[in-house]
């Protein structure tokens, strides 16, 4: 009986492969393992890929195809996204740690950066669907009025299905963010969401005030 109880109470361990599989079904346990074991393998690679993924998202939202050829957009997203990915997420992690202390959070910048890197796994997978969209429609997906309906029924079905999957993966990313921060900071879900929002408010509110002040003069 004691042996059975010891096995139940024994912390879970994960192989490299298990981490990326079990994160979908046991996210809290996976983030707990990453945090408690200070597991940093692949963190750098994940942050670079996450930066590239976000760079492509921004390229679509900013309609970069209206001003740049496809090869330039791809080059900029890969180079600048990969270069700035780690820096951007480090700053965000530092802000989460800082604002988290106001809420009695326990995590430091490095601990938060670890879980954020693995929380970005769904968004990194979404890169596959961005590649599919580029293969189907090229620079059109980056234009404000890009032609993404003339490729035929099959192409359109694949395109819109990939867009839906991107949205689903984006939702998973946000869920993983909340669970990861909850585990590191020792917060409930509600406070974890607040902790993720506070750094954004700290950056955007002063900028908005500055714009209002400048506009007033």
PDB file of C-alpha atoms in Angstrom:
ATOM      1  CA  UNK A   1       0.000   0.000   0.000  1.00  0.00           C
ATOM      2  CA  UNK A   2       2.790   2.388   0.886  1.00  0.00           C
ATOM      3  CA  UNK A   3       4.502   1.690  -2.453  1.00  0.00           C
ATOM      4  CA  UNK A   4       1.299   2.507  -4.305  1.00  0.00           C
ATOM      5  CA  UNK A   5       0.932   5.806  -2.408  1.00  0.00           C
ATOM      6  CA  UNK A   6       4.574   6.664  -3.117  1.00  0.00           C
ATOM      7  CA  UNK A   7       4.011   6.112  -6.832  1.00  0.00           C
ATOM      8  CA  UNK A   8       0.907   8.307  -6.771  1.00  0.00           C
ATOM      9  CA  UNK A   9       2.707  11.117  -4.926  1.00  0.00           C
ATOM     10  CA  UNK A  10       5.835  10.895  -7.044  1.00  0.00           C
ATOM     11  CA  UNK A  11       6.240  13.935  -9.315  1.00  0.00           C
ATOM     12  CA  UNK A  12       5.694  13.290 -12.998  1.00  0.00           C
ATOM     13  CA  UNK A  13       8.657  13.293 -15.320  1.00  0.00           C
ATOM     14  CA  UNK A  14       8.592  13.953 -19.034  1.00  0.00           C
ATOM     15  CA  UNK A  15      10.923  13.213 -21.910  1.00  0.00           C
ATOM     16  CA  UNK A  16      11.554  15.871 -24.549  1.00  0.00           C
ATOM     17  CA  UNK A  17       8.971  14.218 -26.778  1.00  0.00           C
ATOM     18  CA  UNK A  18       6.438  13.896 -23.946  1.00  0.00           C
ATOM     19  CA  UNK A  19       6.584  17.611 -23.203  1.00  0.00           C
ATOM     20  CA  UNK A  20       5.300  18.556 -26.635  1.00  0.00           C
ATOM     21  CA  UNK A  21       2.635  15.834 -26.620  1.00  0.00           C
ATOM     22  CA  UNK A  22       1.400  16.001 -23.035  1.00  0.00           C
ATOM     23  CA  UNK A  23       1.210  19.797 -23.033  1.00  0.00           C
ATOM     24  CA  UNK A  24      -2.074  19.413 -24.945  1.00  0.00           C
ATOM     25  CA  UNK A  25      -3.668  17.090 -22.387  1.00  0.00           C
ATOM     26  CA  UNK A  26      -1.782  17.840 -19.161  1.00  0.00           C
ATOM     27  CA  UNK A  27      -0.711  21.483 -19.511  1.00  0.00           C
ATOM     28  CA  UNK A  28      -0.591  22.263 -15.800  1.00  0.00           C
ATOM     29  CA  UNK A  29       1.524  19.209 -15.001  1.00  0.00           C
ATOM     30  CA  UNK A  30       3.861  19.977 -17.907  1.00  0.00           C
ATOM     31  CA  UNK A  31       4.333  23.609 -16.826  1.00  0.00           C
ATOM     32  CA  UNK A  32       4.858  22.464 -13.241  1.00  0.00           C
ATOM     33  CA  UNK A  33       7.566  20.087 -14.449  1.00  0.00           C
ATOM     34  CA  UNK A  34       9.233  22.842 -16.516  1.00  0.00           C
ATOM     35  CA  UNK A  35       9.136  25.265 -13.588  1.00  0.00           C
ATOM     36  CA  UNK A  36      10.225  22.934 -10.804  1.00  0.00           C
ATOM     37  CA  UNK A  37      13.042  21.364 -12.856  1.00  0.00           C
ATOM     38  CA  UNK A  38      14.110  24.681 -14.430  1.00  0.00           C
ATOM     39  CA  UNK A  39      13.852  22.914 -17.759  1.00  0.00           C
ATOM     40  CA  UNK A  40      15.434  25.181 -20.367  1.00  0.00           C
ATOM     41  CA  UNK A  41      16.029  22.838 -23.295  1.00  0.00           C
ATOM     42  CA  UNK A  42      14.643  24.279 -26.561  1.00  0.00           C
ATOM     43  CA  UNK A  43      13.728  27.587 -24.886  1.00  0.00           C
ATOM     44  CA  UNK A  44      15.963  29.579 -27.241  1.00  0.00           C
ATOM     45  CA  UNK A  45      14.691  27.800 -30.365  1.00  0.00           C
ATOM     46  CA  UNK A  46      11.070  28.148 -29.277  1.00  0.00           C
ATOM     47  CA  UNK A  47      11.455  31.886 -28.666  1.00  0.00           C
ATOM     48  CA  UNK A  48      13.020  32.396 -32.090  1.00  0.00           C
ATOM     49  CA  UNK A  49      10.222  30.439 -33.801  1.00  0.00           C
ATOM     50  CA  UNK A  50       7.607  32.272 -31.722  1.00  0.00           C
ATOM     51  CA  UNK A  51       9.120  35.577 -32.831  1.00  0.00           C
ATOM     52  CA  UNK A  52       8.944  34.501 -36.474  1.00  0.00           C
ATOM     53  CA  UNK A  53       5.334  33.388 -36.050  1.00  0.00           C
ATOM     54  CA  UNK A  54       4.325  36.720 -34.529  1.00  0.00           C
ATOM     55  CA  UNK A  55       6.229  38.585 -37.263  1.00  0.00           C
ATOM     56  CA  UNK A  56       4.116  36.877 -39.942  1.00  0.00           C
ATOM     57  CA  UNK A  57       0.951  37.740 -37.987  1.00  0.00           C
ATOM     58  CA  UNK A  58       1.989  41.388 -37.889  1.00  0.00           C
ATOM     59  CA  UNK A  59       2.845  41.326 -41.599  1.00  0.00           C
ATOM     60  CA  UNK A  60      -0.711  40.185 -42.353  1.00  0.00           C
ATOM     61  CA  UNK A  61      -2.322  42.727 -40.004  1.00  0.00           C
ATOM     62  CA  UNK A  62      -0.216  45.592 -41.396  1.00  0.00           C
ATOM     63  CA  UNK A  63      -0.909  44.671 -45.037  1.00  0.00           C
ATOM     64  CA  UNK A  64       2.807  44.608 -45.825  1.00  0.00           C
ATOM     65  CA  UNK A  65       2.082  43.026 -49.206  1.00  0.00           C
ATOM     66  CA  UNK A  66       0.822  46.415 -50.397  1.00  0.00           C
ATOM     67  CA  UNK A  67       4.343  47.819 -50.132  1.00  0.00           C
ATOM     68  CA  UNK A  68       6.776  44.894 -50.241  1.00  0.00           C
ATOM     69  CA  UNK A  69       7.315  41.863 -52.489  1.00  0.00           C
ATOM     70  CA  UNK A  70       6.760  38.422 -51.017  1.00  0.00           C
ATOM     71  CA  UNK A  71      10.462  37.549 -50.762  1.00  0.00           C
ATOM     72  CA  UNK A  72      11.123  40.715 -48.759  1.00  0.00           C
ATOM     73  CA  UNK A  73       8.259  39.984 -46.362  1.00  0.00           C
ATOM     74  CA  UNK A  74       9.448  36.423 -45.773  1.00  0.00           C
ATOM     75  CA  UNK A  75      13.029  37.601 -45.248  1.00  0.00           C
ATOM     76  CA  UNK A  76      12.020  40.344 -42.821  1.00  0.00           C
ATOM     77  CA  UNK A  77       9.736  38.035 -40.829  1.00  0.00           C
ATOM     78  CA  UNK A  78      12.354  35.322 -40.504  1.00  0.00           C
ATOM     79  CA  UNK A  79      15.314  37.587 -39.792  1.00  0.00           C
ATOM     80  CA  UNK A  80      13.743  40.342 -37.695  1.00  0.00           C
ATOM     81  CA  UNK A  81      11.184  38.064 -36.045  1.00  0.00           C
ATOM     82  CA  UNK A  82      13.839  35.545 -35.081  1.00  0.00           C
ATOM     83  CA  UNK A  83      16.239  38.254 -33.936  1.00  0.00           C
ATOM     84  CA  UNK A  84      13.737  40.191 -31.855  1.00  0.00           C
ATOM     85  CA  UNK A  85      11.712  37.208 -30.603  1.00  0.00           C
ATOM     86  CA  UNK A  86      13.877  36.409 -27.608  1.00  0.00           C
ATOM     87  CA  UNK A  87      14.357  40.095 -26.727  1.00  0.00           C
ATOM     88  CA  UNK A  88      10.635  40.865 -26.935  1.00  0.00           C
ATOM     89  CA  UNK A  89       9.558  37.881 -24.851  1.00  0.00           C
ATOM     90  CA  UNK A  90      12.297  38.532 -22.292  1.00  0.00           C
ATOM     91  CA  UNK A  91      11.017  42.087 -21.815  1.00  0.00           C
ATOM     92  CA  UNK A  92       7.442  40.827 -21.549  1.00  0.00           C
ATOM     93  CA  UNK A  93       8.496  38.192 -19.007  1.00  0.00           C
ATOM     94  CA  UNK A  94      10.320  40.832 -16.972  1.00  0.00           C
ATOM     95  CA  UNK A  95       7.201  43.016 -16.956  1.00  0.00           C
ATOM     96  CA  UNK A  96       5.033  40.051 -15.923  1.00  0.00           C
ATOM     97  CA  UNK A  97       7.440  39.323 -13.068  1.00  0.00           C
ATOM     98  CA  UNK A  98       7.468  42.981 -12.033  1.00  0.00           C
ATOM     99  CA  UNK A  99       3.699  43.512 -12.102  1.00  0.00           C
ATOM    100  CA  UNK A 100       3.197  40.051 -10.618  1.00  0.00           C
ATOM    101  CA  UNK A 101       5.034  41.165  -7.488  1.00  0.00           C
ATOM    102  CA  UNK A 102       2.275  43.730  -6.931  1.00  0.00           C
ATOM    103  CA  UNK A 103      -0.054  40.736  -6.740  1.00  0.00           C
ATOM    104  CA  UNK A 104       2.328  38.689  -4.564  1.00  0.00           C
ATOM    105  CA  UNK A 105       3.543  36.562  -7.460  1.00  0.00           C
ATOM    106  CA  UNK A 106       6.440  34.140  -6.915  1.00  0.00           C
ATOM    107  CA  UNK A 107       8.024  33.883 -10.366  1.00  0.00           C
ATOM    108  CA  UNK A 108      11.170  35.631 -11.580  1.00  0.00           C
ATOM    109  CA  UNK A 109      11.851  36.675 -15.169  1.00  0.00           C
ATOM    110  CA  UNK A 110      13.726  33.499 -16.136  1.00  0.00           C
ATOM    111  CA  UNK A 111      11.036  31.194 -14.746  1.00  0.00           C
ATOM    112  CA  UNK A 112       8.315  33.075 -16.577  1.00  0.00           C
ATOM    113  CA  UNK A 113      10.315  33.105 -19.819  1.00  0.00           C
ATOM    114  CA  UNK A 114      10.603  29.303 -19.645  1.00  0.00           C
ATOM    115  CA  UNK A 115       6.869  28.689 -19.456  1.00  0.00           C
ATOM    116  CA  UNK A 116       6.099  31.383 -22.040  1.00  0.00           C
ATOM    117  CA  UNK A 117       8.422  29.722 -24.554  1.00  0.00           C
ATOM    118  CA  UNK A 118       6.587  26.394 -24.226  1.00  0.00           C
ATOM    119  CA  UNK A 119       3.192  28.127 -24.078  1.00  0.00           C
ATOM    120  CA  UNK A 120       3.925  29.441 -27.577  1.00  0.00           C
ATOM    121  CA  UNK A 121       3.969  25.888 -28.992  1.00  0.00           C
ATOM    122  CA  UNK A 122       0.509  26.202 -30.648  1.00  0.00           C
ATOM    123  CA  UNK A 123       1.442  29.502 -32.314  1.00  0.00           C
ATOM    124  CA  UNK A 124       4.674  27.972 -33.589  1.00  0.00           C
ATOM    125  CA  UNK A 125       2.703  25.075 -35.105  1.00  0.00           C
ATOM    126  CA  UNK A 126       0.507  27.695 -36.797  1.00  0.00           C
ATOM    127  CA  UNK A 127       3.553  28.585 -38.936  1.00  0.00           C
ATOM    128  CA  UNK A 128       2.788  25.444 -40.933  1.00  0.00           C
ATOM    129  CA  UNK A 129      -0.569  26.900 -41.939  1.00  0.00           C
ATOM    130  CA  UNK A 130       0.995  30.251 -42.826  1.00  0.00           C
ATOM    131  CA  UNK A 131       3.314  28.385 -45.197  1.00  0.00           C
ATOM    132  CA  UNK A 132       0.300  26.634 -46.736  1.00  0.00           C
ATOM    133  CA  UNK A 133      -1.423  29.984 -47.260  1.00  0.00           C
ATOM    134  CA  UNK A 134       1.684  31.458 -48.873  1.00  0.00           C
ATOM    135  CA  UNK A 135       1.985  28.450 -51.205  1.00  0.00           C
ATOM    136  CA  UNK A 136      -1.673  28.868 -52.220  1.00  0.00           C
ATOM    137  CA  UNK A 137      -1.904  32.647 -52.617  1.00  0.00           C
ATOM    138  CA  UNK A 138       1.584  34.110 -52.257  1.00  0.00           C
ATOM    139  CA  UNK A 139       1.739  37.804 -51.505  1.00  0.00           C
ATOM    140  CA  UNK A 140      -2.047  38.182 -51.699  1.00  0.00           C
ATOM    141  CA  UNK A 141      -2.481  37.103 -48.057  1.00  0.00           C
ATOM    142  CA  UNK A 142      -0.396  40.096 -46.978  1.00  0.00           C
ATOM    143  CA  UNK A 143      -2.431  42.671 -48.952  1.00  0.00           C
ATOM    144  CA  UNK A 144      -5.377  44.711 -47.713  1.00  0.00           C
ATOM    145  CA  UNK A 145      -7.484  43.671 -50.712  1.00  0.00           C
ATOM    146  CA  UNK A 146      -5.618  40.527 -51.659  1.00  0.00           C
ATOM    147  CA  UNK A 147      -7.239  38.076 -54.053  1.00  0.00           C
ATOM    148  CA  UNK A 148      -7.738  34.955 -51.968  1.00  0.00           C
ATOM    149  CA  UNK A 149     -10.837  33.590 -53.680  1.00  0.00           C
ATOM    150  CA  UNK A 150      -9.726  32.959 -57.260  1.00  0.00           C
ATOM    151  CA  UNK A 151      -7.688  29.829 -56.599  1.00  0.00           C
ATOM    152  CA  UNK A 152     -10.566  27.400 -56.980  1.00  0.00           C
ATOM    153  CA  UNK A 153     -12.829  25.571 -54.539  1.00  0.00           C
ATOM    154  CA  UNK A 154     -10.174  23.197 -53.192  1.00  0.00           C
ATOM    155  CA  UNK A 155      -7.662  25.998 -52.610  1.00  0.00           C
ATOM    156  CA  UNK A 156     -10.298  28.121 -50.884  1.00  0.00           C
ATOM    157  CA  UNK A 157     -11.360  25.258 -48.613  1.00  0.00           C
ATOM    158  CA  UNK A 158      -7.737  24.567 -47.641  1.00  0.00           C
ATOM    159  CA  UNK A 159      -7.083  28.272 -47.090  1.00  0.00           C
ATOM    160  CA  UNK A 160     -10.066  28.951 -44.845  1.00  0.00           C
ATOM    161  CA  UNK A 161      -9.591  25.674 -42.976  1.00  0.00           C
ATOM    162  CA  UNK A 162      -5.992  26.694 -42.240  1.00  0.00           C
ATOM    163  CA  UNK A 163      -7.174  30.116 -41.044  1.00  0.00           C
ATOM    164  CA  UNK A 164      -9.651  28.466 -38.663  1.00  0.00           C
ATOM    165  CA  UNK A 165      -6.931  26.182 -37.320  1.00  0.00           C
ATOM    166  CA  UNK A 166      -4.686  29.236 -36.785  1.00  0.00           C
ATOM    167  CA  UNK A 167      -7.418  30.848 -34.684  1.00  0.00           C
ATOM    168  CA  UNK A 168      -7.887  27.651 -32.653  1.00  0.00           C
ATOM    169  CA  UNK A 169      -4.141  27.389 -32.053  1.00  0.00           C
ATOM    170  CA  UNK A 170      -4.098  31.044 -31.000  1.00  0.00           C
ATOM    171  CA  UNK A 171      -6.749  30.277 -28.381  1.00  0.00           C
ATOM    172  CA  UNK A 172      -4.681  27.333 -27.136  1.00  0.00           C
ATOM    173  CA  UNK A 173      -1.683  29.659 -26.834  1.00  0.00           C
ATOM    174  CA  UNK A 174      -3.607  32.060 -24.610  1.00  0.00           C
ATOM    175  CA  UNK A 175      -4.895  29.184 -22.465  1.00  0.00           C
ATOM    176  CA  UNK A 176      -1.340  27.856 -22.065  1.00  0.00           C
ATOM    177  CA  UNK A 177      -0.144  31.351 -21.160  1.00  0.00           C
ATOM    178  CA  UNK A 178      -2.691  31.594 -18.353  1.00  0.00           C
ATOM    179  CA  UNK A 179      -1.978  28.100 -17.029  1.00  0.00           C
ATOM    180  CA  UNK A 180       1.789  28.596 -17.209  1.00  0.00           C
ATOM    181  CA  UNK A 181       1.675  31.932 -15.377  1.00  0.00           C
ATOM    182  CA  UNK A 182      -0.731  30.452 -12.826  1.00  0.00           C
ATOM    183  CA  UNK A 183       1.745  27.672 -12.091  1.00  0.00           C
ATOM    184  CA  UNK A 184       4.850  29.874 -11.844  1.00  0.00           C
ATOM    185  CA  UNK A 185       3.275  32.800  -9.999  1.00  0.00           C
ATOM    186  CA  UNK A 186       1.074  30.579  -7.802  1.00  0.00           C
ATOM    187  CA  UNK A 187      -2.023  32.505  -8.865  1.00  0.00           C
ATOM    188  CA  UNK A 188      -5.569  31.499  -9.602  1.00  0.00           C
ATOM    189  CA  UNK A 189      -6.791  31.763 -13.180  1.00  0.00           C
ATOM    190  CA  UNK A 190      -8.347  35.226 -12.766  1.00  0.00           C
ATOM    191  CA  UNK A 191      -5.230  36.813 -11.242  1.00  0.00           C
ATOM    192  CA  UNK A 192      -3.066  35.116 -13.878  1.00  0.00           C
ATOM    193  CA  UNK A 193      -5.101  36.766 -16.641  1.00  0.00           C
ATOM    194  CA  UNK A 194      -4.726  40.109 -14.851  1.00  0.00           C
ATOM    195  CA  UNK A 195      -0.975  39.540 -14.584  1.00  0.00           C
ATOM    196  CA  UNK A 196      -0.795  38.987 -18.354  1.00  0.00           C
ATOM    197  CA  UNK A 197      -2.788  42.144 -19.078  1.00  0.00           C
ATOM    198  CA  UNK A 198      -1.051  44.541 -16.657  1.00  0.00           C
ATOM    199  CA  UNK A 199       2.254  44.777 -18.620  1.00  0.00           C
ATOM    200  CA  UNK A 200       0.308  45.644 -21.782  1.00  0.00           C
ATOM    201  CA  UNK A 201      -1.593  48.373 -19.933  1.00  0.00           C
ATOM    202  CA  UNK A 202       1.644  49.772 -18.496  1.00  0.00           C
ATOM    203  CA  UNK A 203       3.032  50.152 -22.018  1.00  0.00           C
ATOM    204  CA  UNK A 204      -0.080  51.306 -23.887  1.00  0.00           C
ATOM    205  CA  UNK A 205      -1.610  53.743 -21.387  1.00  0.00           C
ATOM    206  CA  UNK A 206       1.425  56.099 -21.236  1.00  0.00           C
ATOM    207  CA  UNK A 207       1.619  56.024 -25.047  1.00  0.00           C
ATOM    208  CA  UNK A 208      -2.069  56.936 -25.332  1.00  0.00           C
ATOM    209  CA  UNK A 209      -1.642  59.733 -22.795  1.00  0.00           C
ATOM    210  CA  UNK A 210       1.359  61.029 -24.756  1.00  0.00           C
ATOM    211  CA  UNK A 211      -0.635  61.041 -28.020  1.00  0.00           C
ATOM    212  CA  UNK A 212      -3.525  62.862 -26.340  1.00  0.00           C
ATOM    213  CA  UNK A 213      -1.103  65.412 -24.874  1.00  0.00           C
ATOM    214  CA  UNK A 214       0.609  65.972 -28.232  1.00  0.00           C
ATOM    215  CA  UNK A 215      -2.751  66.236 -30.023  1.00  0.00           C
ATOM    216  CA  UNK A 216      -3.914  68.832 -27.506  1.00  0.00           C
ATOM    217  CA  UNK A 217      -1.105  71.117 -28.627  1.00  0.00           C
TER     218      UNK A 217
END
